[in-house]
Tab-separated table of C-alpha atoms and ligand atoms in Angstrom:
chain	number	residue	atom	x	y	z
A	790	MET	CA	-19.930	11.571	-21.330
A	791	GLY	CA	-22.686	9.539	-19.644
A	792	THR	CA	-23.161	8.909	-15.957
A	793	LYS	CA	-20.207	7.082	-14.407
A	794	ALA	CA	-20.651	4.285	-11.900
A	795	VAL	CA	-18.322	4.182	-8.888
A	796	ALA	CA	-18.226	1.450	-6.247
A	797	ILE	CA	-17.779	2.605	-2.644
A	798	LEU	CA	-16.383	0.132	-0.165
A	799	SER	CA	-15.920	1.137	3.462
A	800	LEU	CA	-13.499	-0.667	5.790
A	801	GLY	CA	-13.653	1.513	8.943
A	802	GLY	CA	-10.779	3.721	10.222
A	803	THR	CA	-10.812	7.223	11.664
A	804	ILE	CA	-13.006	8.422	8.794
A	805	ALA	CA	-15.762	6.134	10.123
A	806	MET	CA	-15.268	6.679	13.866
A	807	THR	CA	-17.632	8.096	16.470
A	808	ALA	CA	-17.375	8.653	20.211
A	809	ASP	CA	-17.746	5.466	22.248
A	810	PRO	CA	-19.075	6.042	25.796
A	811	ALA	CA	-17.713	2.691	26.940
A	812	THR	CA	-14.047	3.506	26.231
A	813	GLY	CA	-14.150	7.324	26.113
A	814	GLY	CA	-12.336	7.148	22.783
A	815	VAL	CA	-13.494	7.039	19.175
A	816	VAL	CA	-14.091	3.660	17.493
A	817	PRO	CA	-15.123	2.631	13.960
A	818	ALA	CA	-18.928	2.641	13.847
A	819	LEU	CA	-20.210	4.478	10.783
A	820	SER	CA	-21.469	2.631	7.732
A	821	ALA	CA	-20.629	3.448	4.137
A	822	HIS	CA	-24.086	5.047	3.825
A	823	ASP	CA	-23.403	7.232	6.924
A	824	LEU	CA	-20.120	8.414	5.354
A	825	LEU	CA	-21.795	9.343	2.092
A	826	ALA	CA	-24.680	11.109	3.862
A	827	ALA	CA	-22.135	13.518	5.340
A	828	VAL	CA	-21.114	14.667	1.821
A	829	PRO	CA	-24.120	16.409	0.227
A	830	ALA	CA	-21.842	17.734	-2.557
A	831	LEU	CA	-21.770	14.213	-4.011
A	832	GLN	CA	-25.302	14.825	-5.265
A	833	GLY	CA	-23.932	17.455	-7.633
A	834	LEU	CA	-21.687	14.901	-9.384
A	835	ASP	CA	-22.841	12.913	-12.388
A	836	VAL	CA	-21.859	9.659	-10.662
A	837	GLU	CA	-23.938	6.640	-9.638
A	838	LEU	CA	-22.609	5.276	-6.320
A	839	ARG	CA	-22.790	1.525	-5.700
A	840	VAL	CA	-22.283	1.163	-1.966
A	841	HIS	CA	-20.828	-1.814	-0.033
A	842	ASP	CA	-20.526	-1.626	3.742
A	843	PHE	CA	-17.542	-3.939	3.911
A	844	ARG	CA	-15.841	-3.877	7.344
A	845	ARG	CA	-15.795	-1.584	10.407
A	846	LEU	CA	-12.243	-2.060	11.678
A	847	PRO	CA	-9.315	0.067	12.766
A	848	SER	CA	-6.915	-0.383	9.871
A	849	ALA	CA	-4.256	-1.949	12.114
A	850	SER	CA	-6.596	-4.958	12.390
A	851	LEU	CA	-7.200	-5.479	8.684
A	852	GLY	CA	-5.823	-8.873	7.639
A	853	PHE	CA	-4.929	-10.605	4.405
A	854	ASP	CA	-8.308	-12.400	4.469
A	855	ASP	CA	-10.100	-9.016	4.520
A	856	LEU	CA	-7.919	-7.698	1.710
A	857	SER	CA	-8.341	-10.814	-0.369
A	858	ALA	CA	-12.115	-10.473	-0.023
A	859	LEU	CA	-11.826	-6.755	-0.860
A	860	ALA	CA	-9.813	-7.483	-4.025
A	861	ASP	CA	-12.501	-10.000	-5.065
A	862	ALA	CA	-15.283	-7.490	-4.382
A	863	LEU	CA	-13.501	-4.848	-6.459
A	864	ALA	CA	-13.017	-7.276	-9.334
A	865	GLU	CA	-16.719	-8.087	-9.202
A	866	ALA	CA	-17.656	-4.385	-9.154
A	867	PHE	CA	-15.525	-3.816	-12.286
A	868	ARG	CA	-17.017	-6.876	-14.011
A	869	SER	CA	-20.463	-5.472	-13.349
A	870	GLY	CA	-19.561	-2.186	-15.047
A	871	CYS	CA	-18.144	0.206	-12.446
A	872	ASP	CA	-15.797	2.782	-13.957
A	873	GLY	CA	-13.800	3.144	-10.785
A	874	ALA	CA	-13.903	2.431	-7.058
A	875	VAL	CA	-13.381	4.259	-3.761
A	876	VAL	CA	-12.142	2.389	-0.717
A	877	THR	CA	-12.427	4.239	2.629
A	878	GLN	CA	-10.240	2.992	5.475
A	879	GLY	CA	-7.899	3.902	8.286
A	880	THR	CA	-4.824	5.845	7.345
A	881	ASP	CA	-2.468	3.715	9.458
A	882	THR	CA	-2.176	1.007	6.823
A	883	ILE	CA	-3.440	2.837	3.725
A	884	GLU	CA	0.014	2.789	2.077
A	885	GLU	CA	0.055	-1.006	2.364
A	886	THR	CA	-3.547	-1.741	1.414
A	887	ALA	CA	-3.362	0.516	-1.613
A	888	TYR	CA	-0.192	-1.146	-2.871
A	889	LEU	CA	-1.609	-4.636	-2.369
A	890	LEU	CA	-4.713	-3.670	-4.336
A	891	ASP	CA	-2.517	-2.163	-7.020
A	892	LEU	CA	-0.545	-5.392	-7.399
A	893	LEU	CA	-3.769	-7.417	-7.736
A	894	HIS	CA	-5.610	-5.157	-10.202
A	895	PRO	CA	-4.621	-5.434	-13.867
A	896	GLY	CA	-7.679	-3.433	-15.056
A	897	GLU	CA	-7.902	0.152	-16.236
A	898	GLN	CA	-10.431	1.317	-13.627
A	899	PRO	CA	-8.859	3.457	-10.889
A	900	ILE	CA	-9.079	2.262	-7.311
A	901	VAL	CA	-8.944	5.339	-5.078
A	902	VAL	CA	-8.167	4.702	-1.417
A	903	THR	CA	-8.906	7.457	1.053
A	904	GLY	CA	-9.355	8.079	4.755
A	905	ALA	CA	-9.196	10.911	7.254
A	906	MET	CA	-6.696	12.264	9.724
A	907	ARG	CA	-9.354	14.061	11.829
A	908	ASN	CA	-12.268	11.939	13.031
A	909	PRO	CA	-15.849	13.166	12.471
A	910	THR	CA	-16.178	14.518	16.043
A	911	LEU	CA	-13.350	17.030	15.503
A	912	PRO	CA	-13.520	20.557	14.046
A	913	GLY	CA	-12.332	20.518	10.451
A	914	ALA	CA	-12.858	16.784	9.959
A	915	ASP	CA	-11.305	15.955	6.601
A	916	GLY	CA	-13.267	12.800	5.767
A	917	PRO	CA	-16.100	14.416	3.771
A	918	ALA	CA	-13.723	16.467	1.563
A	919	ASN	CA	-11.560	13.407	0.997
A	920	ILE	CA	-14.568	11.258	-0.002
A	921	HIS	CA	-15.747	13.971	-2.405
A	922	ALA	CA	-12.272	14.181	-4.011
A	923	ALA	CA	-11.949	10.380	-4.102
A	924	VAL	CA	-15.250	9.930	-5.985
A	925	ILE	CA	-14.215	12.569	-8.537
A	926	ALA	CA	-10.871	10.830	-8.942
A	927	ALA	CA	-12.432	7.394	-9.309
A	928	ALA	CA	-14.614	8.637	-12.160
A	929	ALA	CA	-11.874	10.672	-13.836
A	930	PRO	CA	-10.728	9.546	-17.276
A	931	GLU	CA	-7.260	10.964	-16.459
A	932	LEU	CA	-6.748	8.195	-13.904
A	933	ARG	CA	-7.675	5.254	-16.128
A	934	GLY	CA	-4.742	2.898	-16.013
A	935	ALA	CA	-3.359	4.429	-12.795
A	936	GLY	CA	-4.094	1.315	-10.744
A	937	ALA	CA	-4.570	2.104	-7.071
A	938	VAL	CA	-3.977	5.619	-5.845
A	939	VAL	CA	-4.313	7.312	-2.473
A	940	VAL	CA	-6.178	10.618	-2.370
A	941	LEU	CA	-6.094	12.776	0.732
A	942	GLY	CA	-5.905	16.557	1.087
A	943	GLU	CA	-6.620	16.904	-2.655
A	944	GLU	CA	-3.339	15.222	-3.542
A	945	ILE	CA	-3.165	12.068	-5.656
A	946	HIS	CA	-0.385	9.626	-4.799
A	947	ALA	CA	0.580	6.409	-6.578
A	948	ALA	CA	0.098	3.407	-4.308
A	949	ARG	CA	3.656	2.302	-5.106
A	950	THR	CA	5.247	5.509	-3.716
A	951	VAL	CA	2.896	6.865	-1.023
A	952	ARG	CA	3.908	6.980	2.628
A	953	LYS	CA	2.179	8.135	5.785
A	954	SER	CA	4.812	10.658	6.806
A	955	HIS	CA	3.336	12.294	9.902
A	956	THR	CA	1.320	10.803	12.754
A	957	THR	CA	-1.270	13.594	13.055
A	958	SER	CA	-0.952	16.214	10.309
A	959	PRO	CA	-3.890	16.525	7.901
A	960	ALA	CA	-1.172	16.699	5.229
A	961	ALA	CA	0.366	13.408	6.355
A	962	PHE	CA	0.714	11.729	2.973
A	963	THR	CA	3.728	12.157	0.773
A	964	SER	CA	5.550	10.326	-1.997
A	965	PRO	CA	9.081	11.062	-0.834
A	966	ALA	CA	10.910	9.885	-3.983
A	967	THR	CA	8.583	11.266	-6.655
A	968	GLY	CA	6.045	13.700	-5.248
A	969	PRO	CA	2.348	13.276	-5.935
A	970	LEU	CA	0.977	12.134	-9.327
A	971	GLY	CA	-1.263	15.150	-9.339
A	972	ARG	CA	-3.897	17.155	-7.514
A	973	LEU	CA	-7.599	18.019	-7.624
A	974	TYR	CA	-8.579	21.616	-8.351
A	975	GLU	CA	-12.149	22.879	-8.800
A	976	GLY	CA	-13.473	19.360	-8.884
A	977	ARG	CA	-11.089	18.098	-11.575
A	978	VAL	CA	-8.058	15.885	-11.678
A	979	HIS	CA	-4.791	17.470	-12.892
A	980	LEU	CA	-1.842	15.143	-13.333
A	981	HIS	CA	1.718	16.454	-13.160
A	982	GLY	CA	2.889	14.136	-15.945
A	983	PRO	CA	2.140	10.919	-17.790
A	984	LEU	CA	1.252	7.866	-15.656
A	985	ALA	CA	4.115	5.413	-15.151
A	986	ALA	CA	3.791	1.838	-16.401
A	987	ARG	CA	2.655	-0.603	-13.684
A	988	THR	CA	3.459	-4.252	-13.006
A	989	THR	CA	0.592	-6.324	-11.652
A	990	PHE	CA	0.458	-9.886	-10.356
A	991	ALA	CA	-3.211	-10.868	-10.421
A	992	GLY	CA	-3.580	-14.582	-9.872
A	993	PRO	CA	-4.626	-16.967	-7.157
A	994	THR	CA	-5.938	-15.327	-4.024
A	995	ILE	CA	-3.521	-14.161	-1.368
A	996	ARG	CA	-2.249	-16.973	0.857
A	997	ALA	CA	-3.078	-15.418	4.223
A	998	ALA	CA	-1.061	-17.991	6.109
A	999	ALA	CA	2.273	-17.169	4.402
A	1000	ARG	CA	4.534	-15.493	6.946
A	1001	VAL	CA	6.711	-12.776	5.472
A	1002	GLY	CA	8.881	-11.251	8.166
A	1003	LEU	CA	10.199	-7.717	8.119
A	1004	TYR	CA	13.362	-7.133	10.135
A	1005	THR	CA	14.942	-3.728	10.544
A	1006	ALA	CA	18.712	-3.374	10.884
A	1007	THR	CA	19.706	-1.232	13.896
A	1008	LEU	CA	22.975	-0.119	15.431
A	1009	GLY	CA	24.816	-2.770	17.429
A	1010	ASP	CA	22.484	-5.714	16.561
A	1011	ASP	CA	24.413	-8.997	16.635
A	1012	GLY	CA	21.939	-10.946	14.464
A	1013	ALA	CA	20.656	-13.373	17.145
A	1014	LEU	CA	17.091	-12.031	16.980
A	1015	LEU	CA	17.221	-12.031	13.190
A	1016	ALA	CA	18.254	-15.697	13.188
A	1017	ALA	CA	15.350	-16.624	15.465
A	1018	MET	CA	12.897	-14.727	13.305
A	1019	ALA	CA	14.172	-16.095	9.989
A	1020	GLU	CA	13.490	-19.634	11.239
A	1021	ALA	CA	9.791	-18.824	11.546
A	1022	CYS	CA	9.382	-17.189	8.108
A	1023	ASP	CA	8.314	-18.344	4.636
A	1024	GLY	CA	9.901	-15.203	3.232
A	1025	LEU	CA	11.892	-12.345	4.746
A	1026	VAL	CA	12.455	-8.673	3.983
A	1027	VAL	CA	15.440	-6.943	5.594
A	1028	ALA	CA	15.077	-3.177	6.007
A	1029	ALA	CA	18.795	-2.499	5.831
A	1030	PHE	CA	20.743	0.679	6.502
A	1031	GLY	CA	21.118	3.188	3.676
A	1032	VAL	CA	21.658	1.659	0.220
A	1033	GLY	CA	21.413	-1.917	1.588
A	1034	HIS	CA	23.940	-2.475	4.407
A	1035	VAL	CA	23.696	-4.684	7.503
A	1036	PRO	CA	25.979	-5.444	10.464
A	1037	GLU	CA	28.602	-8.121	9.684
A	1038	GLY	CA	26.894	-10.408	12.216
A	1039	PHE	CA	23.828	-10.647	9.930
A	1040	VAL	CA	25.761	-11.971	6.940
A	1041	ALA	CA	25.906	-15.694	7.717
A	1042	VAL	CA	22.341	-15.646	9.061
A	1043	LEU	CA	21.025	-14.033	5.873
A	1044	GLU	CA	23.018	-16.324	3.589
A	1045	ARG	CA	21.621	-19.364	5.407
A	1046	ALA	CA	18.085	-17.972	5.226
A	1047	ALA	CA	18.414	-17.112	1.541
A	1048	ALA	CA	19.292	-20.763	0.775
A	1049	ARG	CA	15.910	-21.778	2.249
A	1050	ILE	CA	13.451	-18.945	1.620
A	1051	PRO	CA	13.341	-15.782	-0.506
A	1052	VAL	CA	15.075	-12.931	1.312
A	1053	VAL	CA	14.648	-9.421	-0.058
A	1054	LEU	CA	17.133	-6.644	0.618
A	1055	ALA	CA	15.259	-3.324	1.090
A	1056	SER	CA	16.251	-0.093	2.837
A	1057	ARG	CA	14.939	1.297	6.099
A	1058	ILE	CA	15.200	4.840	4.636
A	1059	GLY	CA	11.957	4.741	2.635
A	1060	ASN	CA	13.272	7.014	-0.113
A	1061	GLY	CA	15.701	5.970	-2.847
A	1062	PRO	CA	16.908	2.612	-4.126
A	1063	VAL	CA	18.937	-0.236	-2.714
A	1064	LEU	CA	22.151	-0.237	-4.780
A	1065	GLU	CA	23.774	-3.290	-6.339
A	1066	GLY	CA	27.410	-2.694	-7.081
A	1067	THR	CA	29.024	0.103	-5.134
A	1068	TYR	CA	30.164	-1.225	-1.713
A	1069	GLY	CA	32.136	-4.417	-1.259
A	1070	PHE	CA	32.532	-5.006	2.517
A	1071	ALA	CA	30.912	-7.917	4.349
A	1072	GLY	CA	27.288	-6.918	4.846
A	1073	SER	CA	27.265	-4.480	1.920
A	1074	GLU	CA	24.616	-4.594	-0.812
A	1075	LYS	CA	27.110	-6.219	-3.285
A	1076	ASP	CA	28.087	-8.847	-0.736
A	1077	LEU	CA	24.484	-9.704	0.258
A	1078	LEU	CA	23.210	-9.893	-3.336
A	1079	ALA	CA	26.096	-12.291	-4.144
A	1080	ARG	CA	24.939	-14.448	-1.221
A	1081	GLY	CA	21.477	-14.902	-2.690
A	1082	LEU	CA	19.424	-11.990	-1.413
A	1083	ILE	CA	16.946	-10.425	-3.863
A	1084	ARG	CA	17.290	-6.715	-4.547
A	1085	GLY	CA	14.289	-4.698	-3.336
A	1086	GLY	CA	15.144	-1.853	-5.768
A	1087	HIS	CA	13.074	1.270	-5.233
A	1088	LEU	CA	10.311	-0.398	-3.233
A	1089	ASP	CA	10.225	0.554	0.419
A	1090	ALA	CA	10.416	-2.303	2.916
A	1091	TYR	CA	6.677	-2.385	3.666
A	1092	LYS	CA	5.741	-2.572	0.011
A	1093	ALA	CA	8.512	-5.145	-0.666
A	1094	ARG	CA	6.946	-7.293	2.028
A	1095	LEU	CA	3.575	-7.153	0.277
A	1096	LEU	CA	4.990	-7.999	-3.124
A	1097	LEU	CA	6.847	-10.958	-1.591
A	1098	HIS	CA	3.629	-12.075	0.105
A	1099	VAL	CA	1.724	-12.068	-3.189
A	1100	LEU	CA	4.509	-13.904	-5.035
A	1101	LEU	CA	4.751	-16.550	-2.300
A	1102	GLY	CA	0.989	-17.027	-2.467
A	1103	GLN	CA	1.306	-17.626	-6.182
A	1104	GLY	CA	3.963	-20.289	-5.612
A	1105	ARG	CA	6.772	-18.458	-7.470
A	1106	ASN	CA	10.225	-19.927	-7.033
A	1107	ARG	CA	13.319	-17.897	-6.085
A	1108	ASP	CA	14.315	-16.960	-9.641
A	1109	GLU	CA	10.744	-16.000	-10.574
A	1110	THR	CA	10.561	-13.933	-7.429
A	1111	ALA	CA	13.815	-12.143	-8.264
A	1112	ALA	CA	12.541	-11.493	-11.808
A	1113	ALA	CA	9.277	-10.109	-10.452
A	1114	PHE	CA	11.146	-7.770	-8.142
A	1115	ALA	CA	13.361	-6.594	-10.993
A	1116	LEU	CA	10.192	-5.692	-12.944
A	1117	ALA	CA	8.093	-4.175	-10.170
A	1118	ALA	CA	10.741	-2.433	-8.119
A	1119	HIS	CA	12.841	-0.673	-10.717
B	1212	LIG	N1	-5.569	6.699	12.985
B	1212	LIG	C1	-6.073	5.810	12.021
B	1212	LIG	C2	-6.765	6.520	10.872
B	1212	LIG	O1	-6.290	7.544	10.494
B	1212	LIG	C3	-6.856	4.683	12.565
B	1212	LIG	C4	-6.844	3.595	11.524
B	1212	LIG	O2	-5.958	3.492	10.733
B	1212	LIG	O3	-7.809	2.796	11.541
B	1212	LIG	O4	-7.767	6.100	10.340
């Protein structure tokens, strides 16, 4: 096996933060080269690194324009022969970025997204170990065809399933429904089973201006705020209770919205599917799907919002959107 080429693209985040005298807090400041310089063990790998200093942002401030440019840069890196890519970024939005990149990447080369829970000024900063593991994963033949994955703490998670499940723990990342795809031991990738088939939607670039709202059902909500929000949206995802239930006051609002824009029924639980045919009361999953909502299946509400954003950007109509969800969210 010859030398592998891996693209490294840095976006900022805790992994790239240093102390800022002006604010007394840490802020994104380190370049991609700085990050790699802190990982001497990379020199022991048979991997050529092609480095792009892409953004220096907290991940909460990444936008669709940044991610569209990132997807283009990744496609270019693969066209020019990279065997895989590593994206370093903040962990706050990593589960969303990784899934968006996964949707837009039909190729075989793995995109490994990583970050750090402890910034470089703290004892036991995890960024260098995560970068080392991510580069190994990006060059690993075992991950060809995996799409985008998130690697932190030596665990490998599919972009489609991964969640940030703790605000501070170094072991914050989990795939609640499936567990991780695999792990890294002694510098090698070990998968727990065969890779699942992926559905991708590469096409025209993301339409940054499309507004896809995400509204969470909560106890006692009468639907007035939902109605106001739906008016302002090009697409809407409802993070419903449990298997897809909302208060009765939402029903007319959602039916009206679904006649105008795609409305996806997801769950606020973040683990397990929205059902389709069990409950029959007003505001149940069966009732809402009969009124034109699109079933979000096994996708959590954040990921459903991204899939809807991509489909809207590609000009898909309601039926095409429902078909795409049936494929991607099963
Ligand atoms: N706390 C975040 C992180 O882990 C900050 C960010 O997402 O940019 O990187």
